[in-house]
């Protein structure tokens, strides 16, 4: 391999007759003046002067003559020249010497470019592409078999290169991670692997999971024993409204406004009403009672007048008037009934979802135990919960750290990460009043100081709030097809022109890592996950498995009672029903019988009393 | 002369040529006349199977050379010569034999060689002509040397030289003699492929024995459009075998043939000792020649492309070795400095 053509300080062209170049592979350029710098292959080409592009004047197109030469042993393919554009990784001040040799490096020569942490101290996320030859040559044994791969056709595959070990500890200087990719690009798979690694390191993490996907109880099938891991004790699953909720008494008026905003716009009048009505230490019950009483007060003037005139009042009526007197002063400030009704309706909705019937404590417990807590629920609820939960935890963490600084006392709270898929729904660009955006933005800008990190996955990075996008110091970019998103990635990452051109064609599970921690972008293949997603079954397979089950049972039930004829279906119905375990109607039996005839399993014979069905072989 | 006068002259010349053309007898007459002194035959392209069988494990070797000169007039010039013998099969990863030489009349050693050459060859030329002769001779030598080395390394079945034997006999006779000897000893077919027919022997012989007038046509004009695709013409033994000036006995023969679509014929020189088999080889040459090419076996095109020295490359080489001052003083042609 040799440097040819015109060189610059940044790029060279290399040629080889023996070996085709691999994209993204790292090679060493033997130029002592520049201390033998390493370079990365960013573009490859092969050409053969004897098999040129179509040219009407070229006589090389004649296949017959070429065949004759092949018969005499000539191999025109052997005259193929392989070219590669190589980007120099070091910062040089003068161009590379033309004619310098290029060779495969020893692992020790390029280790600093590929691996910065051992598997113990970093997150093993996958394999660096283009490093197969270097790894085979002389990579450290400790790095082997740490990142197995997966192929849809062939199953679990061995590691075929240097493992990519993400230096997560450097997030104290370069916090926050973005994971971008279209559907089917392997983004969720990549997120799963990242979360598995965080669990193995025991880093407390909150995951907001709108897709009900982040379950780590099922191990991935077909993994060798040394590679397996059990995550059941490392994570906890919570469903909003069932396992986890919000303690009303912890809410400030602004918090409540935020929560209600998750259900729809909250007008200024409503905001001021809430601020007027809410008291310290209000419970859900006490607050809703006050709201409803005020409504009754404003609507029930006539009734109250009537009762006041009435001399004698029973206990109920007395209580009623008392309550009305309590709220009377408020009526001066809030006279609009519809505002109150709107607030009341939203509160009811949240109550029905169970938001106020549970508390956050189980979640916080999980974090304190250094577990991953996964919160699942419908998107609109998750957004509400995310805002509140994140702020609570962030405040507690901040209090603890600030107290530490001052030398004071505060309840211990660990550093943690906040993870979400569909992040553009939690922190969208633009004016929309999304409850969670504020706190997430704050964390993106201030979180580093307190060890609070964001990990955002989304299909639409162009829709994510720009301040947050700018703060994501590490970005994993999977296959992206939309030009808007690609444009954004061009600006927000250090991907080269060639790399962004390849974004729509990246195979599933392959990603570029663009990170301030690395200093250059690296192409990786995500390792096989150690756990399986609950949605892993192909819906078409599911249809066969699940829904054909019933039909099969019915077929078997029928086979048991053959021969059967129209007139005695009814008498056999009970045994058929028992067998299937469901209530089957006569029509269903007849239908199935006819289908089985069509399928060739049964024969149908018409007789004086109707049709008799028999097994195929019998008749 | 003014431009209009030039035009007139060219038009007159065109008329002259047309007259010449008219006066030449038609194709069939010439063909008939030629049958008096030689034979026409047709061949069929060999199929891959036949080719494989014929060659077995042995390769085909093609030989060609290239000169490129940089500089002003003689003697302020420097020439790079290169010859290549390329084999269709590689041995230990090597497929070519390349010889090269650098010659400049400014170099003492080369001056001596030029004089020596003149002495050996009749002392007829001086200055520029002598230098040019020497270059031609040296190139021919390099080509034959490459052929001999390739013969030893690759043990080919057939060697194709780019050009006729006359040139090698003239400029590199002893080396060529050695090549002939080795080839005959090992049963290797040695052929010279002549793309531009420069001879006049057939026309002369035809006029003498065929009772036909050819208006000064030489062989090139004679054979244009005369031979069909895959057809070849060889003179009878008596008229064949051009003997070489001063040799006692080495003779070679020539076949005229047309292997491609366009109507211009080529010539193939062969060794007399191999005259029996050579006509049979025509089918092989036919198979190796692309229909839309310039008419010679493709392997020679390939060798030619690889051995060729581009003027730019030579210039870059010289500029990287010589000090600019020296290049300027001794070699730089003033025409490079022309404004337009």
PDB file of N, CA, C and O in Angstrom, chain A residues 17 49-50 56-62 64-75 78-79, chain B residues 48 51-52 55 58-60 86 88-90 287-293 298-299 301-302 305-306:
ATOM      1  N   UNK A  17      -2.290  -2.841  -4.887  1.00  0.00           N
ATOM      2  CA  UNK A  17      -2.715  -3.827  -5.865  1.00  0.00           C
ATOM      3  C   UNK A  17      -3.120  -5.129  -5.178  1.00  0.00           C
ATOM      4  O   UNK A  17      -3.841  -5.928  -5.730  1.00  0.00           O
ATOM      5  N   UNK A  49      -7.814  -0.754 -15.255  1.00  0.00           N
ATOM      6  CA  UNK A  49      -7.690  -0.027 -16.521  1.00  0.00           C
ATOM      7  C   UNK A  49      -8.127  -0.858 -17.694  1.00  0.00           C
ATOM      8  O   UNK A  49      -8.418  -0.327 -18.745  1.00  0.00           O
ATOM      9  N   UNK A  50      -8.169  -2.179 -17.506  1.00  0.00           N
ATOM     10  CA  UNK A  50      -8.557  -3.032 -18.626  1.00  0.00           C
ATOM     11  C   UNK A  50     -10.056  -3.279 -18.669  1.00  0.00           C
ATOM     12  O   UNK A  50     -10.560  -3.893 -19.580  1.00  0.00           O
ATOM     13  N   UNK A  56     -17.295   4.014 -26.540  1.00  0.00           N
ATOM     14  CA  UNK A  56     -17.524   3.358 -27.821  1.00  0.00           C
ATOM     15  C   UNK A  56     -16.247   3.086 -28.607  1.00  0.00           C
ATOM     16  O   UNK A  56     -16.204   2.206 -29.441  1.00  0.00           O
ATOM     17  N   UNK A  57     -15.191   3.848 -28.304  1.00  0.00           N
ATOM     18  CA  UNK A  57     -13.959   3.644 -29.067  1.00  0.00           C
ATOM     19  C   UNK A  57     -13.044   2.632 -28.421  1.00  0.00           C
ATOM     20  O   UNK A  57     -12.046   2.244 -28.985  1.00  0.00           O
ATOM     21  N   UNK A  58     -13.381   2.243 -27.231  1.00  0.00           N
ATOM     22  CA  UNK A  58     -12.476   1.361 -26.514  1.00  0.00           C
ATOM     23  C   UNK A  58     -12.603  -0.058 -27.015  1.00  0.00           C
ATOM     24  O   UNK A  58     -13.698  -0.594 -27.100  1.00  0.00           O
ATOM     25  N   UNK A  59     -11.482  -0.653 -27.340  1.00  0.00           N
ATOM     26  CA  UNK A  59     -11.546  -2.026 -27.818  1.00  0.00           C
ATOM     27  C   UNK A  59     -11.537  -3.011 -26.665  1.00  0.00           C
ATOM     28  O   UNK A  59     -11.628  -4.195 -26.859  1.00  0.00           O
ATOM     29  N   UNK A  60     -11.394  -2.500 -25.455  1.00  0.00           N
ATOM     30  CA  UNK A  60     -11.352  -3.411 -24.327  1.00  0.00           C
ATOM     31  C   UNK A  60     -12.726  -3.980 -24.004  1.00  0.00           C
ATOM     32  O   UNK A  60     -12.855  -4.867 -23.209  1.00  0.00           O
ATOM     33  N   UNK A  61     -13.741  -3.440 -24.625  1.00  0.00           N
ATOM     34  CA  UNK A  61     -15.071  -3.932 -24.351  1.00  0.00           C
ATOM     35  C   UNK A  61     -15.279  -5.323 -24.953  1.00  0.00           C
ATOM     36  O   UNK A  61     -16.140  -6.059 -24.562  1.00  0.00           O
ATOM     37  N   UNK A  62     -14.467  -5.675 -25.968  1.00  0.00           N
ATOM     38  CA  UNK A  62     -14.675  -6.932 -26.670  1.00  0.00           C
ATOM     39  C   UNK A  62     -14.511  -8.113 -25.737  1.00  0.00           C
ATOM     40  O   UNK A  62     -13.396  -8.461 -25.359  1.00  0.00           O
ATOM     41  N   UNK A  64     -14.951 -11.293 -26.287  1.00  0.00           N
ATOM     42  CA  UNK A  64     -14.354 -12.500 -26.864  1.00  0.00           C
ATOM     43  C   UNK A  64     -12.832 -12.468 -26.747  1.00  0.00           C
ATOM     44  O   UNK A  64     -12.204 -13.458 -26.368  1.00  0.00           O
ATOM     45  N   UNK A  65     -12.237 -11.344 -27.099  1.00  0.00           N
ATOM     46  CA  UNK A  65     -10.779 -11.264 -27.033  1.00  0.00           C
ATOM     47  C   UNK A  65     -10.299 -11.407 -25.590  1.00  0.00           C
ATOM     48  O   UNK A  65      -9.305 -12.068 -25.304  1.00  0.00           O
ATOM     49  N   UNK A  66     -11.064 -10.786 -24.678  1.00  0.00           N
ATOM     50  CA  UNK A  66     -10.709 -10.873 -23.256  1.00  0.00           C
ATOM     51  C   UNK A  66     -10.779 -12.329 -22.796  1.00  0.00           C
ATOM     52  O   UNK A  66      -9.925 -12.802 -22.044  1.00  0.00           O
ATOM     53  N   UNK A  67     -11.802 -13.036 -23.257  1.00  0.00           N
ATOM     54  CA  UNK A  67     -11.949 -14.449 -22.887  1.00  0.00           C
ATOM     55  C   UNK A  67     -10.769 -15.258 -23.379  1.00  0.00           C
ATOM     56  O   UNK A  67     -10.270 -16.145 -22.686  1.00  0.00           O
ATOM     57  N   UNK A  68     -10.346 -14.969 -24.602  1.00  0.00           N
ATOM     58  CA  UNK A  68      -9.207 -15.709 -25.155  1.00  0.00           C
ATOM     59  C   UNK A  68      -7.980 -15.509 -24.295  1.00  0.00           C
ATOM     60  O   UNK A  68      -7.228 -16.446 -24.031  1.00  0.00           O
ATOM     61  N   UNK A  69      -7.774 -14.265 -23.861  1.00  0.00           N
ATOM     62  CA  UNK A  69      -6.608 -14.009 -23.018  1.00  0.00           C
ATOM     63  C   UNK A  69      -6.745 -14.723 -21.684  1.00  0.00           C
ATOM     64  O   UNK A  69      -5.760 -15.223 -21.130  1.00  0.00           O
ATOM     65  N   UNK A  70      -7.967 -14.788 -21.177  1.00  0.00           N
ATOM     66  CA  UNK A  70      -8.174 -15.509 -19.918  1.00  0.00           C
ATOM     67  C   UNK A  70      -7.804 -16.968 -20.099  1.00  0.00           C
ATOM     68  O   UNK A  70      -7.267 -17.599 -19.190  1.00  0.00           O
ATOM     69  N   UNK A  71      -8.107 -17.501 -21.294  1.00  0.00           N
ATOM     70  CA  UNK A  71      -7.801 -18.911 -21.552  1.00  0.00           C
ATOM     71  C   UNK A  71      -6.304 -19.152 -21.520  1.00  0.00           C
ATOM     72  O   UNK A  71      -5.845 -20.279 -21.310  1.00  0.00           O
ATOM     73  N   UNK A  72      -5.522 -18.080 -21.753  1.00  0.00           N
ATOM     74  CA  UNK A  72      -4.068 -18.248 -21.709  1.00  0.00           C
ATOM     75  C   UNK A  72      -3.551 -17.869 -20.330  1.00  0.00           C
ATOM     76  O   UNK A  72      -2.376 -17.630 -20.136  1.00  0.00           O
ATOM     77  N   UNK A  73      -4.449 -17.753 -19.385  1.00  0.00           N
ATOM     78  CA  UNK A  73      -3.986 -17.578 -18.008  1.00  0.00           C
ATOM     79  C   UNK A  73      -3.955 -16.155 -17.511  1.00  0.00           C
ATOM     80  O   UNK A  73      -3.540 -15.883 -16.391  1.00  0.00           O
ATOM     81  N   UNK A  74      -4.384 -15.168 -18.336  1.00  0.00           N
ATOM     82  CA  UNK A  74      -4.332 -13.799 -17.848  1.00  0.00           C
ATOM     83  C   UNK A  74      -5.509 -13.518 -16.949  1.00  0.00           C
ATOM     84  O   UNK A  74      -6.629 -13.916 -17.247  1.00  0.00           O
ATOM     85  N   UNK A  75      -5.264 -12.835 -15.848  1.00  0.00           N
ATOM     86  CA  UNK A  75      -6.303 -12.510 -14.892  1.00  0.00           C
ATOM     87  C   UNK A  75      -6.465 -10.994 -14.832  1.00  0.00           C
ATOM     88  O   UNK A  75      -5.776 -10.338 -14.047  1.00  0.00           O
ATOM     89  N   UNK A  78      -6.687  -9.331 -11.623  1.00  0.00           N
ATOM     90  CA  UNK A  78      -5.463  -9.180 -10.842  1.00  0.00           C
ATOM     91  C   UNK A  78      -4.784  -7.850 -11.097  1.00  0.00           C
ATOM     92  O   UNK A  78      -3.860  -7.466 -10.400  1.00  0.00           O
ATOM     93  N   UNK A  79      -5.249  -7.141 -12.142  1.00  0.00           N
ATOM     94  CA  UNK A  79      -4.660  -5.844 -12.427  1.00  0.00           C
ATOM     95  C   UNK A  79      -5.463  -4.730 -11.786  1.00  0.00           C
ATOM     96  O   UNK A  79      -5.287  -3.565 -12.098  1.00  0.00           O
TER      97      UNK A  79
ATOM     98  N   UNK B  48     -12.139 -20.828 -26.738  1.00  0.00           N
ATOM     99  CA  UNK B  48     -11.352 -20.871 -25.494  1.00  0.00           C
ATOM    100  C   UNK B  48     -10.755 -22.241 -25.242  1.00  0.00           C
ATOM    101  O   UNK B  48      -9.615 -22.376 -24.809  1.00  0.00           O
ATOM    102  N   UNK B  51      -7.729 -22.810 -27.352  1.00  0.00           N
ATOM    103  CA  UNK B  51      -6.632 -21.966 -26.864  1.00  0.00           C
ATOM    104  C   UNK B  51      -6.007 -22.596 -25.630  1.00  0.00           C
ATOM    105  O   UNK B  51      -4.788 -22.704 -25.508  1.00  0.00           O
ATOM    106  N   UNK B  52      -6.899 -23.028 -24.702  1.00  0.00           N
ATOM    107  CA  UNK B  52      -6.382 -23.637 -23.479  1.00  0.00           C
ATOM    108  C   UNK B  52      -5.564 -24.870 -23.773  1.00  0.00           C
ATOM    109  O   UNK B  52      -4.502 -25.096 -23.198  1.00  0.00           O
ATOM    110  N   UNK B  55      -2.099 -23.910 -25.349  1.00  0.00           N
ATOM    111  CA  UNK B  55      -1.124 -23.296 -24.450  1.00  0.00           C
ATOM    112  C   UNK B  55      -0.819 -24.146 -23.236  1.00  0.00           C
ATOM    113  O   UNK B  55       0.263 -24.061 -22.667  1.00  0.00           O
ATOM    114  N   UNK B  58       1.549 -23.009 -20.398  1.00  0.00           N
ATOM    115  CA  UNK B  58       2.478 -21.976 -20.848  1.00  0.00           C
ATOM    116  C   UNK B  58       1.738 -20.687 -21.186  1.00  0.00           C
ATOM    117  O   UNK B  58       0.614 -20.727 -21.671  1.00  0.00           O
ATOM    118  N   UNK B  59       2.414 -19.526 -20.975  1.00  0.00           N
ATOM    119  CA  UNK B  59       1.748 -18.263 -21.248  1.00  0.00           C
ATOM    120  C   UNK B  59       2.049 -17.733 -22.646  1.00  0.00           C
ATOM    121  O   UNK B  59       2.805 -18.328 -23.402  1.00  0.00           O
ATOM    122  N   UNK B  60       1.416 -16.579 -22.907  1.00  0.00           N
ATOM    123  CA  UNK B  60       1.729 -15.812 -24.100  1.00  0.00           C
ATOM    124  C   UNK B  60       2.554 -14.623 -23.627  1.00  0.00           C
ATOM    125  O   UNK B  60       2.267 -14.051 -22.589  1.00  0.00           O
ATOM    126  N   UNK B  86       5.683  -8.800 -21.399  1.00  0.00           N
ATOM    127  CA  UNK B  86       4.631  -9.083 -20.400  1.00  0.00           C
ATOM    128  C   UNK B  86       4.024 -10.440 -20.661  1.00  0.00           C
ATOM    129  O   UNK B  86       3.649 -10.770 -21.786  1.00  0.00           O
ATOM    130  N   UNK B  88       1.122 -13.497 -19.868  1.00  0.00           N
ATOM    131  CA  UNK B  88      -0.264 -13.627 -19.415  1.00  0.00           C
ATOM    132  C   UNK B  88      -0.337 -14.374 -18.089  1.00  0.00           C
ATOM    133  O   UNK B  88      -1.328 -14.286 -17.376  1.00  0.00           O
ATOM    134  N   UNK B  89       0.706 -15.115 -17.760  1.00  0.00           N
ATOM    135  CA  UNK B  89       0.717 -15.799 -16.472  1.00  0.00           C
ATOM    136  C   UNK B  89       1.837 -15.239 -15.612  1.00  0.00           C
ATOM    137  O   UNK B  89       2.941 -15.018 -16.101  1.00  0.00           O
ATOM    138  N   UNK B  90       1.540 -15.063 -14.314  1.00  0.00           N
ATOM    139  CA  UNK B  90       2.590 -14.553 -13.432  1.00  0.00           C
ATOM    140  C   UNK B  90       3.369 -15.696 -12.802  1.00  0.00           C
ATOM    141  O   UNK B  90       2.816 -16.765 -12.541  1.00  0.00           O
ATOM    142  N   UNK B 287      -8.490 -14.921 -32.848  1.00  0.00           N
ATOM    143  CA  UNK B 287      -9.253 -14.933 -31.593  1.00  0.00           C
ATOM    144  C   UNK B 287      -8.769 -13.863 -30.621  1.00  0.00           C
ATOM    145  O   UNK B 287      -9.528 -13.343 -29.817  1.00  0.00           O
ATOM    146  N   UNK B 288      -7.494 -13.511 -30.709  1.00  0.00           N
ATOM    147  CA  UNK B 288      -6.929 -12.549 -29.757  1.00  0.00           C
ATOM    148  C   UNK B 288      -7.130 -11.095 -30.174  1.00  0.00           C
ATOM    149  O   UNK B 288      -6.722 -10.181 -29.464  1.00  0.00           O
ATOM    150  N   UNK B 289      -7.746 -10.907 -31.367  1.00  0.00           N
ATOM    151  CA  UNK B 289      -7.900  -9.536 -31.857  1.00  0.00           C
ATOM    152  C   UNK B 289      -9.354  -9.084 -31.752  1.00  0.00           C
ATOM    153  O   UNK B 289     -10.228  -9.687 -32.355  1.00  0.00           O
ATOM    154  N   UNK B 290      -9.646  -8.030 -31.024  1.00  0.00           N
ATOM    155  CA  UNK B 290     -11.030  -7.562 -30.920  1.00  0.00           C
ATOM    156  C   UNK B 290     -11.503  -7.011 -32.255  1.00  0.00           C
ATOM    157  O   UNK B 290     -10.740  -6.379 -32.978  1.00  0.00           O
ATOM    158  N   UNK B 291     -12.768  -7.246 -32.556  1.00  0.00           N
ATOM    159  CA  UNK B 291     -13.297  -6.875 -33.862  1.00  0.00           C
ATOM    160  C   UNK B 291     -13.211  -5.383 -34.134  1.00  0.00           C
ATOM    161  O   UNK B 291     -12.974  -4.954 -35.248  1.00  0.00           O
ATOM    162  N   UNK B 292     -13.398  -4.561 -33.122  1.00  0.00           N
ATOM    163  CA  UNK B 292     -13.428  -3.122 -33.381  1.00  0.00           C
ATOM    164  C   UNK B 292     -12.130  -2.437 -33.033  1.00  0.00           C
ATOM    165  O   UNK B 292     -12.080  -1.251 -32.779  1.00  0.00           O
ATOM    166  N   UNK B 293     -11.052  -3.189 -33.021  1.00  0.00           N
ATOM    167  CA  UNK B 293      -9.762  -2.611 -32.616  1.00  0.00           C
ATOM    168  C   UNK B 293      -8.979  -2.120 -33.821  1.00  0.00           C
ATOM    169  O   UNK B 293      -9.496  -2.096 -34.940  1.00  0.00           O
ATOM    170  N   UNK B 298      -4.890  -8.069 -29.005  1.00  0.00           N
ATOM    171  CA  UNK B 298      -5.071  -7.155 -27.900  1.00  0.00           C
ATOM    172  C   UNK B 298      -3.929  -7.156 -26.889  1.00  0.00           C
ATOM    173  O   UNK B 298      -3.653  -6.145 -26.240  1.00  0.00           O
ATOM    174  N   UNK B 299      -3.264  -8.275 -26.747  1.00  0.00           N
ATOM    175  CA  UNK B 299      -2.195  -8.348 -25.761  1.00  0.00           C
ATOM    176  C   UNK B 299      -1.119  -7.296 -26.038  1.00  0.00           C
ATOM    177  O   UNK B 299      -0.552  -6.717 -25.123  1.00  0.00           O
ATOM    178  N   UNK B 301      -1.635  -4.379 -27.376  1.00  0.00           N
ATOM    179  CA  UNK B 301      -2.177  -3.085 -26.931  1.00  0.00           C
ATOM    180  C   UNK B 301      -1.940  -2.916 -25.443  1.00  0.00           C
ATOM    181  O   UNK B 301      -1.600  -1.836 -24.966  1.00  0.00           O
ATOM    182  N   UNK B 302      -2.141  -4.021 -24.721  1.00  0.00           N
ATOM    183  CA  UNK B 302      -1.979  -3.966 -23.275  1.00  0.00           C
ATOM    184  C   UNK B 302      -0.529  -3.687 -22.905  1.00  0.00           C
ATOM    185  O   UNK B 302      -0.229  -2.846 -22.042  1.00  0.00           O
ATOM    186  N   UNK B 305       0.301  -0.067 -23.702  1.00  0.00           N
ATOM    187  CA  UNK B 305      -0.226   0.883 -22.726  1.00  0.00           C
ATOM    188  C   UNK B 305       0.645   0.923 -21.484  1.00  0.00           C
ATOM    189  O   UNK B 305       0.875   1.978 -20.890  1.00  0.00           O
ATOM    190  N   UNK B 306       1.152  -0.224 -21.080  1.00  0.00           N
ATOM    191  CA  UNK B 306       1.939  -0.259 -19.842  1.00  0.00           C
ATOM    192  C   UNK B 306       3.362   0.239 -20.008  1.00  0.00           C
ATOM    193  O   UNK B 306       3.940   0.793 -19.084  1.00  0.00           O
TER     194      UNK B 306
END
